[in-house]
Short mmCIF file of C-alpha atoms in Angstrom, two decimals:
data_model
loop_
_atom_site.label_atom_id
_atom_site.label_comp_id
_atom_site.label_asym_id
_atom_site.label_seq_id
_atom_site.Cartn_x
_atom_site.Cartn_y
_atom_site.Cartn_z
CA ASN A 188 -12.34 56.43 19.04
CA ALA A 189 -12.13 54.36 22.23
CA GLY A 190 -15.61 52.79 22.04
CA VAL A 191 -16.00 50.19 24.80
CA THR A 192 -12.94 49.69 27.01
CA GLN A 193 -12.55 46.74 29.35
CA THR A 194 -9.90 46.19 32.00
CA PRO A 195 -8.12 44.02 32.84
CA LYS A 196 -7.63 41.91 29.72
CA PHE A 197 -6.39 38.91 31.69
CA ARG A 198 -6.63 37.94 35.34
CA ILE A 199 -6.01 34.85 37.43
CA LEU A 200 -7.89 34.56 40.71
CA LYS A 201 -7.79 32.09 43.53
CA ILE A 202 -10.99 30.47 44.71
CA GLY A 203 -12.76 32.78 47.16
CA GLN A 204 -11.08 35.98 46.00
CA SER A 205 -13.06 38.96 44.75
CA MET A 206 -12.45 41.36 41.92
CA THR A 207 -14.10 43.94 39.71
CA LEU A 208 -14.05 43.96 35.92
CA GLN A 209 -14.17 47.51 34.65
CA CYS A 210 -16.10 48.66 31.60
CA ALA A 211 -16.33 52.16 30.19
CA GLN A 212 -17.88 53.53 27.02
CA ASP A 213 -17.50 56.98 25.51
CA MET A 214 -20.41 56.86 23.05
CA ASN A 215 -23.06 58.17 25.45
CA HIS A 216 -24.97 54.91 25.15
CA ASN A 217 -27.84 54.31 27.52
CA TYR A 218 -27.78 50.53 27.38
CA MET A 219 -24.88 48.46 28.72
CA TYR A 220 -24.46 44.71 29.08
CA TRP A 221 -22.21 42.07 30.54
CA TYR A 222 -21.98 38.73 28.76
CA ARG A 223 -19.84 35.72 29.48
CA GLN A 224 -18.56 33.46 26.72
CA ASP A 225 -17.68 29.85 27.38
CA PRO A 226 -16.21 27.55 24.69
CA GLY A 227 -18.93 26.07 22.51
CA MET A 228 -21.63 27.75 24.59
CA GLY A 229 -22.10 31.11 22.94
CA LEU A 230 -22.74 34.21 25.02
CA LYS A 231 -24.87 34.31 28.12
CA LEU A 232 -26.21 37.58 29.52
CA ILE A 233 -25.18 38.23 33.13
CA TYR A 234 -26.57 41.72 33.84
CA TYR A 235 -27.71 44.70 31.85
CA SER A 236 -28.52 48.34 32.44
CA VAL A 237 -30.88 50.66 30.55
CA GLY A 238 -29.47 53.82 32.07
CA ALA A 239 -27.62 55.29 35.03
CA GLY A 240 -29.02 53.97 38.30
CA ILE A 241 -30.95 51.11 36.66
CA THR A 242 -29.70 47.53 36.45
CA ASP A 243 -31.38 44.19 35.94
CA LYS A 244 -30.48 40.52 35.95
CA GLY A 245 -29.86 38.54 32.82
CA GLU A 246 -29.80 34.80 32.33
CA VAL A 247 -26.84 33.92 34.60
CA PRO A 248 -26.53 36.57 37.37
CA ASN A 249 -25.59 34.33 40.32
CA GLY A 250 -22.19 35.15 41.79
CA TYR A 251 -22.04 38.61 40.21
CA ASN A 252 -23.09 42.15 41.02
CA VAL A 253 -23.17 45.35 39.00
CA SER A 254 -23.69 49.05 39.50
CA ARG A 255 -24.33 51.93 37.12
CA SER A 256 -23.62 55.20 38.84
CA THR A 257 -22.73 57.00 35.59
CA THR A 258 -23.72 56.61 31.95
CA GLU A 259 -20.12 55.77 31.02
CA ASP A 260 -19.22 53.05 33.52
CA PHE A 261 -20.67 49.61 34.21
CA PRO A 262 -18.38 47.56 36.49
CA LEU A 263 -18.98 43.86 37.13
CA ARG A 264 -18.13 42.58 40.61
CA LEU A 265 -17.26 38.95 41.34
CA GLU A 266 -17.58 38.01 44.99
CA LEU A 267 -16.07 34.74 46.24
CA ALA A 268 -14.74 33.58 42.88
CA ALA A 269 -15.41 29.98 41.89
CA PRO A 270 -13.88 27.81 39.11
CA SER A 271 -17.25 27.93 37.31
CA GLN A 272 -16.63 31.63 36.75
CA THR A 273 -13.61 30.91 34.56
CA SER A 274 -14.67 32.49 31.29
CA VAL A 275 -14.21 35.36 28.88
CA TYR A 276 -16.30 38.35 29.88
CA PHE A 277 -17.56 40.86 27.36
CA CYS A 278 -19.00 44.25 28.08
CA ALA A 279 -21.18 45.82 25.41
CA SER A 280 -23.20 48.96 24.90
CA SER A 281 -26.02 50.14 22.68
CA TYR A 282 -27.70 53.45 22.02
CA GLN A 283 -31.23 52.28 21.36
CA GLY A 284 -31.52 48.85 22.91
CA MET A 285 -31.91 45.64 21.02
CA ASN A 286 -34.85 46.02 18.70
CA THR A 287 -33.28 48.76 16.66
CA GLY A 288 -29.73 49.11 17.84
CA GLU A 289 -26.31 47.62 17.32
CA LEU A 290 -24.27 46.21 20.18
CA PHE A 291 -20.70 47.51 20.48
CA PHE A 292 -18.42 45.08 22.26
CA GLY A 293 -15.24 45.52 24.22
CA GLU A 294 -12.28 43.24 23.53
CA GLY A 295 -13.04 40.98 26.47
CA SER A 296 -11.55 40.11 29.84
CA ARG A 297 -10.24 36.57 30.24
CA LEU A 298 -10.65 35.36 33.81
CA THR A 299 -9.25 32.13 35.24
CA VAL A 300 -10.21 30.96 38.73
CA LEU A 301 -7.90 28.33 40.22
CA GLY B 172 -33.73 31.56 27.58
CA GLU B 173 -34.43 29.10 24.83
CA ASP B 174 -31.57 28.26 22.53
CA VAL B 175 -30.75 29.79 19.20
CA GLU B 176 -29.33 26.87 17.24
CA GLN B 177 -26.38 26.92 14.87
CA SER B 178 -24.07 24.30 13.50
CA LEU B 179 -20.73 24.59 15.26
CA PHE B 180 -18.26 24.23 12.41
CA LEU B 181 -17.99 24.89 8.67
CA SER B 182 -14.99 24.49 6.39
CA VAL B 183 -14.86 25.89 2.84
CA ARG B 184 -12.24 26.52 0.21
CA GLU B 185 -11.18 30.01 -0.69
CA GLY B 186 -13.36 31.37 -3.48
CA ASP B 187 -16.34 29.13 -2.68
CA SER B 188 -19.56 30.35 -1.07
CA SER B 189 -20.21 29.74 2.61
CA VAL B 190 -23.68 29.26 4.04
CA ILE B 191 -24.20 29.45 7.78
CA ASN B 192 -27.60 28.43 9.09
CA CYS B 193 -29.45 29.39 12.23
CA THR B 194 -32.77 28.48 13.84
CA TYR B 195 -34.14 31.06 16.24
CA THR B 196 -36.85 30.77 18.86
CA ASP B 197 -38.85 33.96 19.24
CA SER B 198 -41.37 34.54 16.46
CA SER B 199 -41.87 38.11 17.71
CA SER B 200 -38.22 39.08 17.17
CA THR B 201 -38.19 42.33 15.26
CA TYR B 202 -34.59 42.17 14.16
CA LEU B 203 -32.24 39.26 13.61
CA TYR B 204 -28.51 39.74 13.59
CA TRP B 205 -25.27 38.22 12.40
CA TYR B 206 -22.17 39.04 14.41
CA LYS B 207 -18.56 38.14 13.57
CA GLN B 208 -15.86 37.39 16.13
CA GLU B 209 -12.22 37.28 15.08
CA PRO B 210 -9.67 35.55 17.33
CA GLY B 211 -8.99 37.38 20.57
CA ALA B 212 -11.52 40.09 19.84
CA GLY B 213 -15.03 41.08 20.75
CA LEU B 214 -18.02 40.61 18.48
CA GLN B 215 -18.78 43.02 15.66
CA LEU B 216 -22.09 43.45 13.91
CA LEU B 217 -21.87 42.04 10.41
CA THR B 218 -25.40 42.57 9.19
CA TYR B 219 -29.00 42.41 10.33
CA ILE B 220 -32.43 41.89 8.83
CA PHE B 221 -35.79 43.29 9.80
CA SER B 222 -38.44 40.65 10.36
CA ASN B 223 -40.71 41.86 7.53
CA MET B 224 -37.97 41.15 4.98
CA ASP B 225 -37.20 37.85 3.28
CA MET B 226 -33.77 38.76 2.01
CA LYS B 227 -31.09 41.36 2.45
CA GLN B 228 -27.99 41.73 0.32
CA ASP B 229 -24.91 43.68 1.35
CA GLN B 230 -21.92 43.28 -0.99
CA ARG B 231 -20.72 39.67 -0.53
CA LEU B 232 -23.26 38.95 2.19
CA THR B 233 -26.80 37.66 1.64
CA VAL B 234 -29.17 37.08 4.53
CA LEU B 235 -32.26 34.94 4.01
CA LEU B 236 -35.12 34.83 6.51
CA ASN B 237 -37.86 32.21 6.63
CA LYS B 238 -40.23 33.36 9.35
CA LYS B 239 -42.52 30.36 9.05
CA ASP B 240 -39.66 27.99 9.90
CA LYS B 241 -37.80 30.53 12.10
CA HIS B 242 -34.75 29.95 9.95
CA LEU B 243 -32.04 32.48 9.19
CA SER B 244 -29.05 31.99 6.93
CA LEU B 245 -25.94 33.96 6.04
CA ARG B 246 -24.30 33.42 2.69
CA ILE B 247 -20.80 34.74 2.06
CA ALA B 248 -19.89 34.83 -1.62
CA ASP B 249 -16.29 34.37 -2.78
CA THR B 250 -15.14 33.46 0.72
CA GLN B 251 -11.66 34.67 1.61
CA THR B 252 -9.18 33.52 4.27
CA GLY B 253 -9.89 36.77 6.10
CA ASP B 254 -13.48 35.57 6.57
CA SER B 255 -12.26 32.84 8.92
CA ALA B 256 -13.93 33.66 12.24
CA ILE B 257 -16.81 32.66 14.48
CA TYR B 258 -20.23 33.81 13.28
CA PHE B 259 -23.04 34.31 15.74
CA CYS B 260 -26.71 34.44 14.97
CA ALA B 261 -28.72 36.53 17.46
CA GLU B 262 -32.32 37.49 18.10
CA ALA B 263 -33.73 40.28 20.23
CA ASN B 264 -35.93 38.59 22.83
CA SER B 265 -37.15 40.84 25.64
CA GLY B 266 -36.25 44.00 23.79
CA TYR B 267 -33.32 44.85 26.00
CA ALA B 268 -30.77 42.17 25.20
CA LEU B 269 -29.70 39.82 22.44
CA ASN B 270 -30.04 36.06 22.66
CA PHE B 271 -27.01 34.55 20.90
CA GLY B 272 -26.47 31.19 19.31
CA LYS B 273 -23.37 29.19 20.19
CA GLY B 274 -21.52 30.40 17.11
CA THR B 275 -20.32 28.74 13.91
CA SER B 276 -16.56 28.52 13.40
CA LEU B 277 -15.81 29.15 9.74
CA LEU B 278 -12.49 27.90 8.45
CA VAL B 279 -11.44 29.01 4.98
CA THR B 280 -8.66 26.97 3.43
CA PRO B 281 -6.50 28.09 0.49
#
């Protein structure tokens, strides 16, 4: 049972570089999410998607982009990386959305921008 | 969004009960959740409570909900060293995503 798979697990970027964090789920979930976790700050929602072809901004979308061309995949793109984007990024998915459903999380991608 | 508030740190001795408290913001939240995060891992759902309930018990876990005060608590009976983790309280706000607290780090000492 793979669940939610994130790659890479660790990455170091230089300021101004770009990269894509990959997220895939094999549970046929409609809802997918990207959160970032900073020490002592909890999780902040970056973007979410309620189905293929549909994405929407969360609380902290600036500096990021997403796409959802398939039900399984929800990549997060960082353009022009900045030190403020140093964080642990979690992808999550849910079958029914938040009022009735459980979020399944990946193991996280730790990004450092120097 | 507005903040879900939790104390940041709790230390208990093995065998004692732990109580983690949370104050949430959205009185219309239908479900309230407790997630557990072990070191180096993602979050896992521990338990949840529907808003029309006052209490939910699940083995060693007891969740209490006070809707009037928007207060949620998680009690872990007979706390073990394996319970050491970060515990997140969360509410469903817009219906599409969870609003998480900052997490309470629980340290269980022998």
